[in-house]
mmCIF file of C-alpha atoms in Angstrom:
data_model
loop_
_atom_site.group_PDB
_atom_site.id
_atom_site.type_symbol
_atom_site.label_atom_id
_atom_site.label_comp_id
_atom_site.label_asym_id
_atom_site.label_seq_id
_atom_site.Cartn_x
_atom_site.Cartn_y
_atom_site.Cartn_z
ATOM 1 C CA ASP J 1 -36.671 -60.058 36.811
ATOM 2 C CA ALA J 2 -34.363 -63.185 36.769
ATOM 3 C CA GLY J 3 -31.215 -61.263 35.584
ATOM 4 C CA VAL J 4 -28.698 -62.174 33.037
ATOM 5 C CA ILE J 5 -28.526 -65.881 32.886
ATOM 6 C CA GLN J 6 -25.695 -67.723 31.962
ATOM 7 C CA SER J 7 -24.796 -71.589 31.552
ATOM 8 C CA PRO J 8 -23.168 -73.780 32.664
ATOM 9 C CA ARG J 9 -21.867 -72.290 35.644
ATOM 10 C CA HIS J 10 -18.795 -74.414 35.612
ATOM 11 C CA GLU J 11 -17.318 -76.305 32.679
ATOM 12 C CA VAL J 12 -14.286 -78.651 32.686
ATOM 13 C CA THR J 13 -13.065 -79.906 29.173
ATOM 14 C CA GLU J 14 -10.121 -81.531 27.804
ATOM 15 C CA MET J 15 -7.732 -79.735 25.676
ATOM 16 C CA GLY J 16 -8.789 -79.861 21.882
ATOM 17 C CA GLN J 17 -12.345 -80.145 22.630
ATOM 18 C CA GLU J 18 -15.086 -77.553 21.624
ATOM 19 C CA VAL J 19 -16.868 -75.424 24.454
ATOM 20 C CA THR J 20 -19.864 -73.386 23.940
ATOM 21 C CA LEU J 21 -20.987 -70.973 26.564
ATOM 22 C CA ARG J 22 -24.324 -69.874 26.724
ATOM 23 C CA CYS J 23 -26.311 -66.307 27.766
ATOM 24 C CA LYS J 24 -29.737 -65.015 28.221
ATOM 25 C CA PRO J 25 -29.717 -61.325 28.566
ATOM 26 C CA ILE J 26 -32.439 -59.221 30.381
ATOM 27 C CA SER J 27 -35.541 -58.910 28.413
ATOM 28 C CA GLY J 28 -35.662 -55.519 26.918
ATOM 29 C CA HIS J 29 -32.015 -54.902 26.877
ATOM 30 C CA ASN J 30 -30.434 -54.554 23.447
ATOM 31 C CA SER J 31 -26.922 -54.753 23.849
ATOM 32 C CA LEU J 32 -25.147 -57.732 25.235
ATOM 33 C CA PHE J 33 -21.239 -58.173 26.313
ATOM 34 C CA TRP J 34 -18.908 -61.079 26.974
ATOM 35 C CA TYR J 35 -16.084 -60.424 29.296
ATOM 36 C CA ARG J 36 -13.129 -62.769 30.365
ATOM 37 C CA GLN J 37 -11.658 -62.346 33.820
ATOM 38 C CA THR J 38 -8.188 -63.836 34.529
ATOM 39 C CA MET J 39 -5.944 -63.222 37.477
ATOM 40 C CA MET J 40 -3.481 -61.650 35.002
ATOM 41 C CA ARG J 41 -5.374 -59.394 32.884
ATOM 42 C CA GLY J 42 -8.611 -58.773 35.125
ATOM 43 C CA LEU J 43 -11.911 -58.015 33.044
ATOM 44 C CA GLU J 44 -11.246 -58.188 29.366
ATOM 45 C CA LEU J 45 -14.037 -57.042 27.089
ATOM 46 C CA LEU J 46 -14.203 -59.588 24.234
ATOM 47 C CA ILE J 47 -17.035 -58.618 22.271
ATOM 48 C CA TYR J 48 -20.273 -56.777 22.137
ATOM 49 C CA PHE J 49 -23.530 -56.820 20.488
ATOM 50 C CA ASN J 50 -26.110 -54.114 19.900
ATOM 51 C CA ASN J 51 -29.492 -55.224 18.542
ATOM 52 C CA ASN J 52 -27.987 -58.751 17.888
ATOM 53 C CA VAL J 53 -25.168 -57.100 15.567
ATOM 54 C CA PRO J 54 -21.483 -57.465 16.481
ATOM 55 C CA ILE J 55 -20.328 -54.190 16.968
ATOM 56 C CA ASP J 56 -16.864 -54.539 18.468
ATOM 57 C CA ASP J 57 -14.815 -58.107 18.544
ATOM 58 C CA SER J 58 -11.367 -56.542 18.960
ATOM 59 C CA GLY J 59 -11.116 -58.105 22.155
ATOM 60 C CA MET J 60 -11.399 -61.577 20.873
ATOM 61 C CA PRO J 61 -8.347 -63.342 21.616
ATOM 62 C CA GLU J 62 -7.929 -65.362 18.257
ATOM 63 C CA ASP J 63 -9.680 -67.019 15.560
ATOM 64 C CA ARG J 64 -10.552 -69.802 18.169
ATOM 65 C CA PHE J 65 -13.283 -67.913 19.715
ATOM 66 C CA SER J 66 -16.255 -67.152 17.911
ATOM 67 C CA ALA J 67 -19.629 -65.257 19.374
ATOM 68 C CA LYS J 68 -23.339 -65.340 17.856
ATOM 69 C CA MET J 69 -26.647 -63.545 18.924
ATOM 70 C CA PRO J 70 -29.232 -65.297 16.613
ATOM 71 C CA ASN J 71 -31.943 -63.479 18.557
ATOM 72 C CA ALA J 72 -32.596 -60.570 21.268
ATOM 73 C CA SER J 73 -32.578 -63.338 24.000
ATOM 74 C CA PHE J 74 -29.805 -65.603 23.438
ATOM 75 C CA SER J 75 -25.847 -65.401 22.706
ATOM 76 C CA THR J 76 -23.197 -67.956 22.984
ATOM 77 C CA LEU J 77 -19.572 -67.995 22.778
ATOM 78 C CA LYS J 78 -17.590 -70.880 21.407
ATOM 79 C CA ILE J 79 -14.214 -71.914 21.699
ATOM 80 C CA GLN J 80 -12.795 -74.475 19.260
ATOM 81 C CA PRO J 81 -10.264 -76.008 19.814
ATOM 82 C CA SER J 82 -9.926 -75.058 23.643
ATOM 83 C CA GLU J 83 -6.441 -74.660 25.275
ATOM 84 C CA PRO J 84 -5.384 -74.758 28.911
ATOM 85 C CA ARG J 85 -4.567 -70.953 28.739
ATOM 86 C CA ASP J 86 -8.458 -70.412 27.653
ATOM 87 C CA SER J 87 -9.068 -71.290 31.551
ATOM 88 C CA ALA J 88 -10.897 -68.247 33.008
ATOM 89 C CA VAL J 89 -14.210 -67.051 34.316
ATOM 90 C CA TYR J 90 -16.361 -65.750 31.452
ATOM 91 C CA PHE J 91 -19.252 -63.277 32.020
ATOM 92 C CA CYS J 92 -21.981 -62.112 30.088
ATOM 93 C CA ALA J 93 -23.892 -58.708 30.643
ATOM 94 C CA SER J 94 -26.603 -56.859 29.098
ATOM 95 C CA THR J 95 -27.922 -53.168 29.109
ATOM 96 C CA LEU J 96 -30.202 -51.072 27.659
ATOM 97 C CA SER J 97 -28.311 -48.456 25.139
ATOM 98 C CA PRO J 98 -27.161 -46.030 25.786
ATOM 99 C CA THR J 99 -25.717 -47.368 28.886
ATOM 100 C CA GLY J 100 -25.255 -44.197 30.939
ATOM 101 C CA GLY J 101 -24.370 -44.010 34.498
ATOM 102 C CA ARG J 102 -26.430 -47.080 35.178
ATOM 103 C CA GLY J 103 -23.757 -49.440 33.716
ATOM 104 C CA TYR J 104 -24.353 -53.048 32.953
ATOM 105 C CA THR J 105 -25.942 -56.081 34.712
ATOM 106 C CA PHE J 106 -23.917 -59.104 34.663
ATOM 107 C CA GLY J 107 -24.678 -62.682 34.849
ATOM 108 C CA SER J 108 -22.946 -65.056 37.434
ATOM 109 C CA GLY J 109 -20.208 -66.227 35.035
ATOM 110 C CA THR J 110 -19.120 -69.343 33.671
ATOM 111 C CA ARG J 111 -15.903 -70.898 35.135
ATOM 112 C CA LEU J 112 -14.002 -72.540 32.503
ATOM 113 C CA THR J 113 -11.358 -75.076 33.160
ATOM 114 C CA VAL J 114 -9.307 -76.885 30.101
ATOM 115 C CA VAL J 115 -7.059 -79.670 31.204
ATOM 116 C CA ASP P 1 -1.670 -50.916 27.378
ATOM 117 C CA GLN P 2 -3.992 -50.361 30.703
ATOM 118 C CA GLN P 3 -6.238 -47.460 30.207
ATOM 119 C CA VAL P 4 -7.769 -47.901 33.814
ATOM 120 C CA LYS P 5 -5.497 -48.985 36.702
ATOM 121 C CA GLN P 6 -5.943 -49.606 40.206
ATOM 122 C CA ASN P 7 -2.474 -49.642 41.822
ATOM 123 C CA SER P 8 -3.577 -51.221 44.836
ATOM 124 C CA PRO P 9 -4.085 -54.654 44.840
ATOM 125 C CA SER P 10 -5.805 -55.030 48.393
ATOM 126 C CA LEU P 11 -7.022 -52.698 51.056
ATOM 127 C CA SER P 12 -7.505 -53.543 54.688
ATOM 128 C CA VAL P 13 -9.843 -51.358 56.753
ATOM 129 C CA GLN P 14 -11.276 -51.434 60.391
ATOM 130 C CA GLU P 15 -15.170 -51.669 60.800
ATOM 131 C CA GLY P 16 -16.461 -47.888 60.787
ATOM 132 C CA ARG P 17 -13.624 -46.228 59.493
ATOM 133 C CA ILE P 18 -13.147 -44.862 56.102
ATOM 134 C CA SER P 19 -12.157 -46.771 52.659
ATOM 135 C CA ILE P 20 -10.595 -45.148 50.146
ATOM 136 C CA LEU P 21 -10.137 -47.017 46.899
ATOM 137 C CA ASN P 22 -8.161 -45.340 44.020
ATOM 138 C CA CYS P 23 -8.147 -45.419 40.252
ATOM 139 C CA ASP P 24 -6.119 -43.650 37.537
ATOM 140 C CA TYR P 25 -7.213 -43.320 33.943
ATOM 141 C CA THR P 26 -5.725 -42.142 30.768
ATOM 142 C CA ASN P 27 -8.477 -41.602 28.170
ATOM 143 C CA SER P 28 -9.788 -38.353 28.588
ATOM 144 C CA MET P 29 -12.721 -38.841 26.205
ATOM 145 C CA PHE P 30 -14.896 -40.786 28.536
ATOM 146 C CA ASP P 31 -18.849 -40.509 29.299
ATOM 147 C CA TYR P 32 -18.703 -41.940 32.816
ATOM 148 C CA PHE P 33 -16.732 -43.661 35.128
ATOM 149 C CA LEU P 34 -18.476 -46.546 37.251
ATOM 150 C CA TRP P 35 -17.661 -48.470 40.339
ATOM 151 C CA TYR P 36 -18.441 -52.261 40.694
ATOM 152 C CA LYS P 37 -18.394 -54.792 43.813
ATOM 153 C CA LYS P 38 -17.885 -58.299 43.270
ATOM 154 C CA TYR P 39 -18.177 -61.336 45.737
ATOM 155 C CA PRO P 40 -16.379 -64.451 45.311
ATOM 156 C CA ALA P 41 -18.533 -66.827 42.535
ATOM 157 C CA GLU P 42 -20.848 -63.976 41.786
ATOM 158 C CA GLY P 43 -20.762 -61.345 38.945
ATOM 159 C CA PRO P 44 -19.811 -57.907 39.427
ATOM 160 C CA THR P 45 -22.734 -55.551 40.589
ATOM 161 C CA PHE P 46 -23.228 -51.966 39.664
ATOM 162 C CA LEU P 47 -22.529 -49.498 42.752
ATOM 163 C CA ILE P 48 -22.277 -45.984 41.792
ATOM 164 C CA SER P 49 -21.081 -43.784 38.863
ATOM 165 C CA ILE P 50 -20.186 -40.401 38.016
ATOM 166 C CA SER P 51 -20.339 -38.349 34.869
ATOM 167 C CA SER P 52 -17.756 -36.800 33.084
ATOM 168 C CA ILE P 53 -19.143 -33.290 33.736
ATOM 169 C CA LYS P 54 -19.393 -33.693 37.574
ATOM 170 C CA ASP P 55 -16.608 -33.922 40.282
ATOM 171 C CA LYS P 56 -18.542 -35.721 42.983
ATOM 172 C CA ASN P 57 -21.355 -37.939 43.195
ATOM 173 C CA GLU P 58 -22.881 -39.222 46.744
ATOM 174 C CA ASP P 59 -25.207 -42.352 47.153
ATOM 175 C CA GLY P 60 -25.583 -43.253 51.056
ATOM 176 C CA ARG P 61 -22.220 -44.370 52.351
ATOM 177 C CA PHE P 62 -20.814 -44.172 49.221
ATOM 178 C CA THR P 63 -19.097 -41.054 47.366
ATOM 179 C CA VAL P 64 -17.172 -40.920 44.167
ATOM 180 C CA PHE P 65 -14.682 -37.989 43.532
ATOM 181 C CA LEU P 66 -13.329 -37.194 40.233
ATOM 182 C CA ASN P 67 -10.354 -35.255 39.672
ATOM 183 C CA LYS P 68 -9.832 -34.768 35.901
ATOM 184 C CA SER P 69 -6.820 -32.331 35.886
ATOM 185 C CA ALA P 70 -5.173 -35.462 37.669
ATOM 186 C CA LYS P 71 -6.971 -38.171 35.829
ATOM 187 C CA HIS P 72 -7.815 -39.562 38.723
ATOM 188 C CA LEU P 73 -11.052 -41.047 40.789
ATOM 189 C CA SER P 74 -11.469 -42.237 44.248
ATOM 190 C CA LEU P 75 -14.428 -44.528 46.049
ATOM 191 C CA HIS P 76 -15.013 -43.315 49.787
ATOM 192 C CA ILE P 77 -17.077 -45.769 51.638
ATOM 193 C CA VAL P 78 -18.037 -44.364 55.363
ATOM 194 C CA PRO P 79 -18.403 -46.062 57.620
ATOM 195 C CA SER P 80 -16.922 -49.314 56.382
ATOM 196 C CA GLN P 81 -18.950 -52.402 57.294
ATOM 197 C CA PRO P 82 -17.757 -56.189 57.217
ATOM 198 C CA GLY P 83 -20.393 -56.756 54.320
ATOM 199 C CA ASP P 84 -18.363 -54.070 51.988
ATOM 200 C CA SER P 85 -15.534 -56.755 51.916
ATOM 201 C CA ALA P 86 -15.327 -57.713 48.243
ATOM 202 C CA VAL P 87 -13.262 -56.886 44.988
ATOM 203 C CA TYR P 88 -14.020 -53.481 43.981
ATOM 204 C CA PHE P 89 -13.390 -52.260 40.036
ATOM 205 C CA CYS P 90 -13.533 -48.935 38.290
ATOM 206 C CA ALA P 91 -14.693 -49.141 35.088
ATOM 207 C CA GLU P 92 -14.498 -46.057 32.415
ATOM 208 C CA LEU P 93 -17.466 -45.907 29.845
ATOM 209 C CA TYR P 94 -16.733 -44.382 26.482
ATOM 210 C CA ASN P 95 -18.289 -44.848 22.911
ATOM 211 C CA THR P 96 -21.820 -44.799 24.343
ATOM 212 C CA ASP P 97 -21.560 -48.858 25.877
ATOM 213 C CA LYS P 98 -17.932 -49.728 26.038
ATOM 214 C CA LEU P 99 -16.763 -50.373 29.706
ATOM 215 C CA ILE P 100 -12.894 -50.813 30.351
ATOM 216 C CA PHE P 101 -12.441 -52.371 33.725
ATOM 217 C CA GLY P 102 -9.414 -51.834 35.929
ATOM 218 C CA THR P 103 -7.780 -54.832 37.582
ATOM 219 C CA GLY P 104 -9.743 -54.405 41.216
ATOM 220 C CA THR P 105 -8.658 -53.783 44.659
ATOM 221 C CA ARG P 106 -9.830 -56.170 47.473
ATOM 222 C CA LEU P 107 -11.047 -54.416 50.449
ATOM 223 C CA GLN P 108 -11.427 -56.454 53.603
ATOM 224 C CA VAL P 109 -13.209 -54.588 56.686
ATOM 225 C CA PHE P 110 -12.129 -56.268 59.745
ATOM 226 C CA PRO P 111 -14.033 -56.138 63.244
#
């Protein structure tokens, strides 16, 4: 099992540019989550999908952020336009719902730097 | 408002001794609490969990205690090893699939 795969590992972009982060969940998992980690706020849940349908996007900071899951094996998180305050590590995670005590499996993250 | 609080940002423990990491919560309607460990440049990895109907769960060197009246849980690591040095997050699972994380405690185990 390759685990949750995120790409790219690092992204440096200029303010105002569009950024797309990608995630491939574990095969067979039916729930996918996007988190953001910052020093100030720790790990924040941005949005999660169940069976490719967005269930809760209350953590998405503003309209510049959007996420899609066109099929069970792929999801994207897009920021347009990007701003320096979006700099953070973005994690994708997946699980077989209901999660229960086994929790999620996380990817290695994408470190985004907006200059 | 943070629902899950880890009030100690860091902890330093000598190898072989006990490490105790603490977590407080406000929401009583949870399903499980989970602990994750995170090394630099890696994603968090699941460590141990406890159901809302239990007060203790043990897995090898790791034990989690849940005190529902105090809305407090703790993770005990005995004996601590240098490889345990990492950031530890407690996380509350509710609404079936939603995990809310604390801010983390950095544990350093020194020889």
